[in-house]
PDB file of C-alpha atoms in Angstrom:
ATOM      1  CA  UNK E   1     -50.128  -0.440 -26.827  1.00 78.00           C
ATOM      2  CA  UNK E   2     -48.315   2.739 -27.808  1.00 89.00           C
ATOM      3  CA  UNK E   3     -45.093   2.329 -29.845  1.00 89.00           C
ATOM      4  CA  UNK E   4     -42.989   4.397 -27.429  1.00 91.00           C
ATOM      5  CA  UNK E   5     -43.920   2.033 -24.565  1.00 92.00           C
ATOM      6  CA  UNK E   6     -42.911  -0.979 -26.661  1.00 93.00           C
ATOM      7  CA  UNK E   7     -39.568   0.675 -27.570  1.00 93.00           C
ATOM      8  CA  UNK E   8     -38.948   1.579 -23.915  1.00 94.00           C
ATOM      9  CA  UNK E   9     -39.727  -1.998 -22.871  1.00 94.00           C
ATOM     10  CA  UNK E  10     -37.334  -3.345 -25.504  1.00 95.00           C
ATOM     11  CA  UNK E  11     -34.619  -0.962 -24.257  1.00 96.00           C
ATOM     12  CA  UNK E  12     -35.082  -2.289 -20.716  1.00 96.00           C
ATOM     13  CA  UNK E  13     -34.902  -5.893 -21.917  1.00 97.00           C
ATOM     14  CA  UNK E  14     -31.732  -5.186 -23.920  1.00 97.00           C
ATOM     15  CA  UNK E  15     -30.176  -3.284 -20.993  1.00 97.00           C
ATOM     16  CA  UNK E  16     -30.969  -6.018 -18.469  1.00 97.00           C
ATOM     17  CA  UNK E  17     -29.702  -8.707 -20.865  1.00 97.00           C
ATOM     18  CA  UNK E  18     -26.463  -6.799 -21.456  1.00 97.00           C
ATOM     19  CA  UNK E  19     -26.040  -6.287 -17.703  1.00 97.00           C
ATOM     20  CA  UNK E  20     -26.500 -10.008 -16.945  1.00 95.00           C
ATOM     21  CA  UNK E  21     -24.125 -10.999 -19.755  1.00 95.00           C
ATOM     22  CA  UNK E  22     -21.466  -8.512 -18.616  1.00 95.00           C
ATOM     23  CA  UNK E  23     -21.862  -9.552 -14.972  1.00 91.00           C
ATOM     24  CA  UNK E  24     -21.318 -13.194 -15.891  1.00 90.00           C
ATOM     25  CA  UNK E  25     -18.098 -12.224 -17.693  1.00 91.00           C
ATOM     26  CA  UNK E  26     -16.720  -9.890 -15.022  1.00 91.00           C
ATOM     27  CA  UNK E  27     -17.664 -11.480 -11.688  1.00 88.00           C
ATOM     28  CA  UNK E  28     -15.251 -14.316 -10.825  1.00 83.00           C
ATOM     29  CA  UNK E  29     -16.553 -17.845 -10.363  1.00 82.00           C
ATOM     30  CA  UNK E  30     -17.227 -18.648  -6.733  1.00 82.00           C
ATOM     31  CA  UNK E  31     -17.906 -15.036  -5.744  1.00 85.00           C
ATOM     32  CA  UNK E  32     -20.706 -14.758  -3.203  1.00 81.00           C
ATOM     33  CA  UNK E  33     -21.201 -18.482  -2.622  1.00 82.00           C
ATOM     34  CA  UNK E  34     -19.736 -18.234   0.905  1.00 81.00           C
ATOM     35  CA  UNK E  35     -20.069 -14.593   1.823  1.00 81.00           C
ATOM     36  CA  UNK E  36     -18.980 -11.433   0.066  1.00 81.00           C
ATOM     37  CA  UNK E  37     -15.687 -12.749  -1.317  1.00 80.00           C
ATOM     38  CA  UNK E  38     -14.265 -15.292  -3.748  1.00 82.00           C
ATOM     39  CA  UNK E  39     -13.933 -18.822  -2.414  1.00 84.00           C
ATOM     40  CA  UNK E  40     -10.563 -19.130  -4.188  1.00 84.00           C
ATOM     41  CA  UNK E  41      -9.096 -15.950  -2.627  1.00 85.00           C
ATOM     42  CA  UNK E  42      -7.461 -17.511   0.481  1.00 86.00           C
ATOM     43  CA  UNK E  43      -5.679 -20.169  -1.611  1.00 87.00           C
ATOM     44  CA  UNK E  44      -4.546 -17.529  -4.095  1.00 87.00           C
ATOM     45  CA  UNK E  45      -3.124 -15.284  -1.369  1.00 88.00           C
ATOM     46  CA  UNK E  46      -1.441 -18.282   0.268  1.00 90.00           C
ATOM     47  CA  UNK E  47       0.315 -19.105  -3.018  1.00 92.00           C
ATOM     48  CA  UNK E  48       2.125 -15.721  -3.151  1.00 90.00           C
ATOM     49  CA  UNK E  49       5.794 -15.767  -2.174  1.00 87.00           C
ATOM     50  CA  UNK E  50       6.630 -13.795   0.947  1.00 82.00           C
ATOM     51  CA  UNK E  51       8.672 -10.680   0.294  1.00 88.00           C
ATOM     52  CA  UNK E  52       8.364  -8.894   3.650  1.00 89.00           C
ATOM     53  CA  UNK E  53      10.353 -10.117   6.632  1.00 89.00           C
ATOM     54  CA  UNK E  54       8.336  -8.320   9.315  1.00 88.00           C
ATOM     55  CA  UNK E  55       9.290  -6.099  12.230  1.00 87.00           C
ATOM     56  CA  UNK E  56      10.654  -8.868  14.437  1.00 90.00           C
ATOM     57  CA  UNK E  57      13.214  -9.964  11.835  1.00 90.00           C
ATOM     58  CA  UNK E  58      14.646  -6.436  11.787  1.00 91.00           C
ATOM     59  CA  UNK E  59      14.604  -6.194  15.581  1.00 90.00           C
ATOM     60  CA  UNK E  60      16.428  -9.513  15.988  1.00 92.00           C
ATOM     61  CA  UNK E  61      19.498  -8.337  14.053  1.00 90.00           C
ATOM     62  CA  UNK E  62      19.365  -4.557  14.503  1.00 90.00           C
ATOM     63  CA  UNK E  63      17.977  -4.009  18.049  1.00 89.00           C
ATOM     64  CA  UNK E  64      19.905  -0.772  18.654  1.00 87.00           C
ATOM     65  CA  UNK E  65      18.515   0.840  15.510  1.00 86.00           C
ATOM     66  CA  UNK E  66      14.973  -0.446  16.016  1.00 85.00           C
ATOM     67  CA  UNK E  67      14.826   0.597  19.686  1.00 84.00           C
ATOM     68  CA  UNK E  68      16.231   4.056  19.011  1.00 84.00           C
ATOM     69  CA  UNK E  69      14.259   5.016  15.929  1.00 86.00           C
ATOM     70  CA  UNK E  70      11.281   7.272  16.559  1.00 85.00           C
ATOM     71  CA  UNK E  71       9.386   6.054  13.514  1.00 87.00           C
ATOM     72  CA  UNK E  72       9.499   2.449  14.738  1.00 87.00           C
ATOM     73  CA  UNK E  73       8.332   3.551  18.190  1.00 84.00           C
ATOM     74  CA  UNK E  74       5.429   5.314  16.470  1.00 85.00           C
ATOM     75  CA  UNK E  75       4.452   2.077  14.715  1.00 87.00           C
ATOM     76  CA  UNK E  76       6.085   2.530  11.302  1.00 89.00           C
ATOM     77  CA  UNK E  77       7.642  -0.678  10.000  1.00 89.00           C
ATOM     78  CA  UNK E  78      11.255  -0.671   8.777  1.00 90.00           C
ATOM     79  CA  UNK E  79      10.019  -2.077   5.470  1.00 90.00           C
ATOM     80  CA  UNK E  80       7.771   0.956   4.966  1.00 90.00           C
ATOM     81  CA  UNK E  81      10.894   2.954   4.128  1.00 89.00           C
ATOM     82  CA  UNK E  82      13.445   0.280   3.181  1.00 90.00           C
ATOM     83  CA  UNK E  83      11.160  -1.956   1.143  1.00 90.00           C
ATOM     84  CA  UNK E  84      10.666  -5.730   1.353  1.00 92.00           C
ATOM     85  CA  UNK E  85      13.474  -7.395   3.301  1.00 91.00           C
ATOM     86  CA  UNK E  86      12.810 -11.141   3.084  1.00 91.00           C
ATOM     87  CA  UNK E  87      15.824 -11.570   0.747  1.00 91.00           C
ATOM     88  CA  UNK E  88      18.009  -9.729   3.281  1.00 93.00           C
ATOM     89  CA  UNK E  89      16.876 -12.031   6.086  1.00 91.00           C
ATOM     90  CA  UNK E  90      17.556 -15.108   3.946  1.00 90.00           C
ATOM     91  CA  UNK E  91      21.071 -13.955   2.983  1.00 91.00           C
ATOM     92  CA  UNK E  92      22.181 -10.662   4.602  1.00 90.00           C
ATOM     93  CA  UNK E  93      25.408 -10.349   2.613  1.00 89.00           C
ATOM     94  CA  UNK E  94      23.859 -10.766  -0.834  1.00 91.00           C
ATOM     95  CA  UNK E  95      20.984  -8.287  -0.469  1.00 91.00           C
ATOM     96  CA  UNK E  96      20.911  -5.014   1.428  1.00 90.00           C
ATOM     97  CA  UNK E  97      17.596  -3.167   1.691  1.00 88.00           C
ATOM     98  CA  UNK E  98      17.916   0.177  -0.087  1.00 88.00           C
ATOM     99  CA  UNK E  99      18.488   3.374   1.853  1.00 85.00           C
ATOM    100  CA  UNK E 100      15.821   5.971   1.048  1.00 84.00           C
ATOM    101  CA  UNK E 101      17.440   8.762  -0.985  1.00 81.00           C
ATOM    102  CA  UNK E 102      14.852  11.162  -2.348  1.00 79.00           C
ATOM    103  CA  UNK E 103      12.151  13.349  -0.894  1.00 83.00           C
ATOM    104  CA  UNK E 104       9.132  11.472  -2.220  1.00 84.00           C
ATOM    105  CA  UNK E 105       9.254   8.737   0.401  1.00 86.00           C
ATOM    106  CA  UNK E 106       9.139  11.138   3.359  1.00 88.00           C
ATOM    107  CA  UNK E 107       6.462  13.217   1.636  1.00 86.00           C
ATOM    108  CA  UNK E 108       4.091  10.243   1.588  1.00 87.00           C
ATOM    109  CA  UNK E 109       3.605  10.710   5.327  1.00 87.00           C
ATOM    110  CA  UNK E 110       4.925  14.204   6.036  1.00 89.00           C
ATOM    111  CA  UNK E 111       3.666  16.171   3.034  1.00 87.00           C
ATOM    112  CA  UNK E 112       1.130  18.892   3.811  1.00 86.00           C
ATOM    113  CA  UNK E 113      -2.392  17.507   3.938  1.00 85.00           C
ATOM    114  CA  UNK E 114      -5.205  19.726   5.200  1.00 84.00           C
ATOM    115  CA  UNK E 115      -7.035  16.914   7.008  1.00 85.00           C
ATOM    116  CA  UNK E 116      -4.092  15.720   9.130  1.00 84.00           C
ATOM    117  CA  UNK E 117      -3.849  16.352  12.848  1.00 85.00           C
ATOM    118  CA  UNK E 118      -2.192  19.637  13.737  1.00 83.00           C
ATOM    119  CA  UNK E 119       0.394  17.927  15.957  1.00 87.00           C
ATOM    120  CA  UNK E 120       1.624  15.640  13.137  1.00 87.00           C
ATOM    121  CA  UNK E 121       4.885  16.914  11.592  1.00 87.00           C
ATOM    122  CA  UNK E 122       4.124  18.147   8.075  1.00 90.00           C
ATOM    123  CA  UNK E 123       6.138  20.127   5.561  1.00 87.00           C
ATOM    124  CA  UNK E 124       5.413  21.801   2.277  1.00 87.00           C
ATOM    125  CA  UNK E 125       7.771  19.691   0.191  1.00 84.00           C
ATOM    126  CA  UNK E 126       7.851  22.239  -2.648  1.00 85.00           C
ATOM    127  CA  UNK E 127       9.010  25.026  -0.316  1.00 86.00           C
ATOM    128  CA  UNK E 128      10.995  23.234   2.417  1.00 87.00           C
ATOM    129  CA  UNK E 129      14.730  22.878   1.636  1.00 84.00           C
ATOM    130  CA  UNK E 130      14.115  22.262  -2.067  1.00 82.00           C
ATOM    131  CA  UNK E 131      16.483  20.012  -3.937  1.00 81.00           C
ATOM    132  CA  UNK E 132      17.998  18.382  -0.860  1.00 84.00           C
ATOM    133  CA  UNK E 133      17.134  14.907   0.410  1.00 86.00           C
ATOM    134  CA  UNK E 134      15.398  14.941   3.798  1.00 86.00           C
ATOM    135  CA  UNK E 135      18.174  12.829   5.322  1.00 84.00           C
ATOM    136  CA  UNK E 136      20.737  15.582   4.680  1.00 84.00           C
ATOM    137  CA  UNK E 137      19.232  17.465   7.672  1.00 86.00           C
ATOM    138  CA  UNK E 138      17.025  14.946   9.489  1.00 85.00           C
ATOM    139  CA  UNK E 139      18.629  11.951  11.169  1.00 83.00           C
ATOM    140  CA  UNK E 140      16.258   8.986  10.945  1.00 84.00           C
ATOM    141  CA  UNK E 141      18.307   6.407  12.842  1.00 82.00           C
ATOM    142  CA  UNK E 142      20.068   7.511  16.021  1.00 71.00           C
ATOM    143  CA  UNK E 143      23.274   5.661  15.109  1.00 57.00           C
ATOM    144  CA  UNK E 144      23.149   6.609  11.446  1.00 49.00           C
ATOM    145  CA  UNK E 145      22.646   2.933  10.617  1.00 46.00           C
ATOM    146  CA  UNK E 146      20.726   1.381   7.776  1.00 48.00           C
TER     147      UNK E 146
END
């Protein structure tokens, strides 16, 4: 047998051995035994502490704001802008969800993206009213609430 064929065969053996060894180190135990996921994943997710209160918790205490806010009517959750609110639901006086202040939050959805629908409101954040927070001109909540 030619020496280059032997060397190529050895390279394949080393490569396959390294791949199997790396795969055994990287792939979690239980992966693929019951479908394309880890068996432990549901228990792990269940062990996480809840941090989001959900839309209904906001609507229960702030119905006027929730019913009058366009973003909520369009399907955007209050916690998308105000952050996790479970602490606020547990004790409203000790934790207030933050009011969005800068421009980055609005730009996540309303920044210019070529692939977005033409009827979706978009702005060029670098050119549009630079230096001012969006809320200085655009009222998000009809009552000016939180």
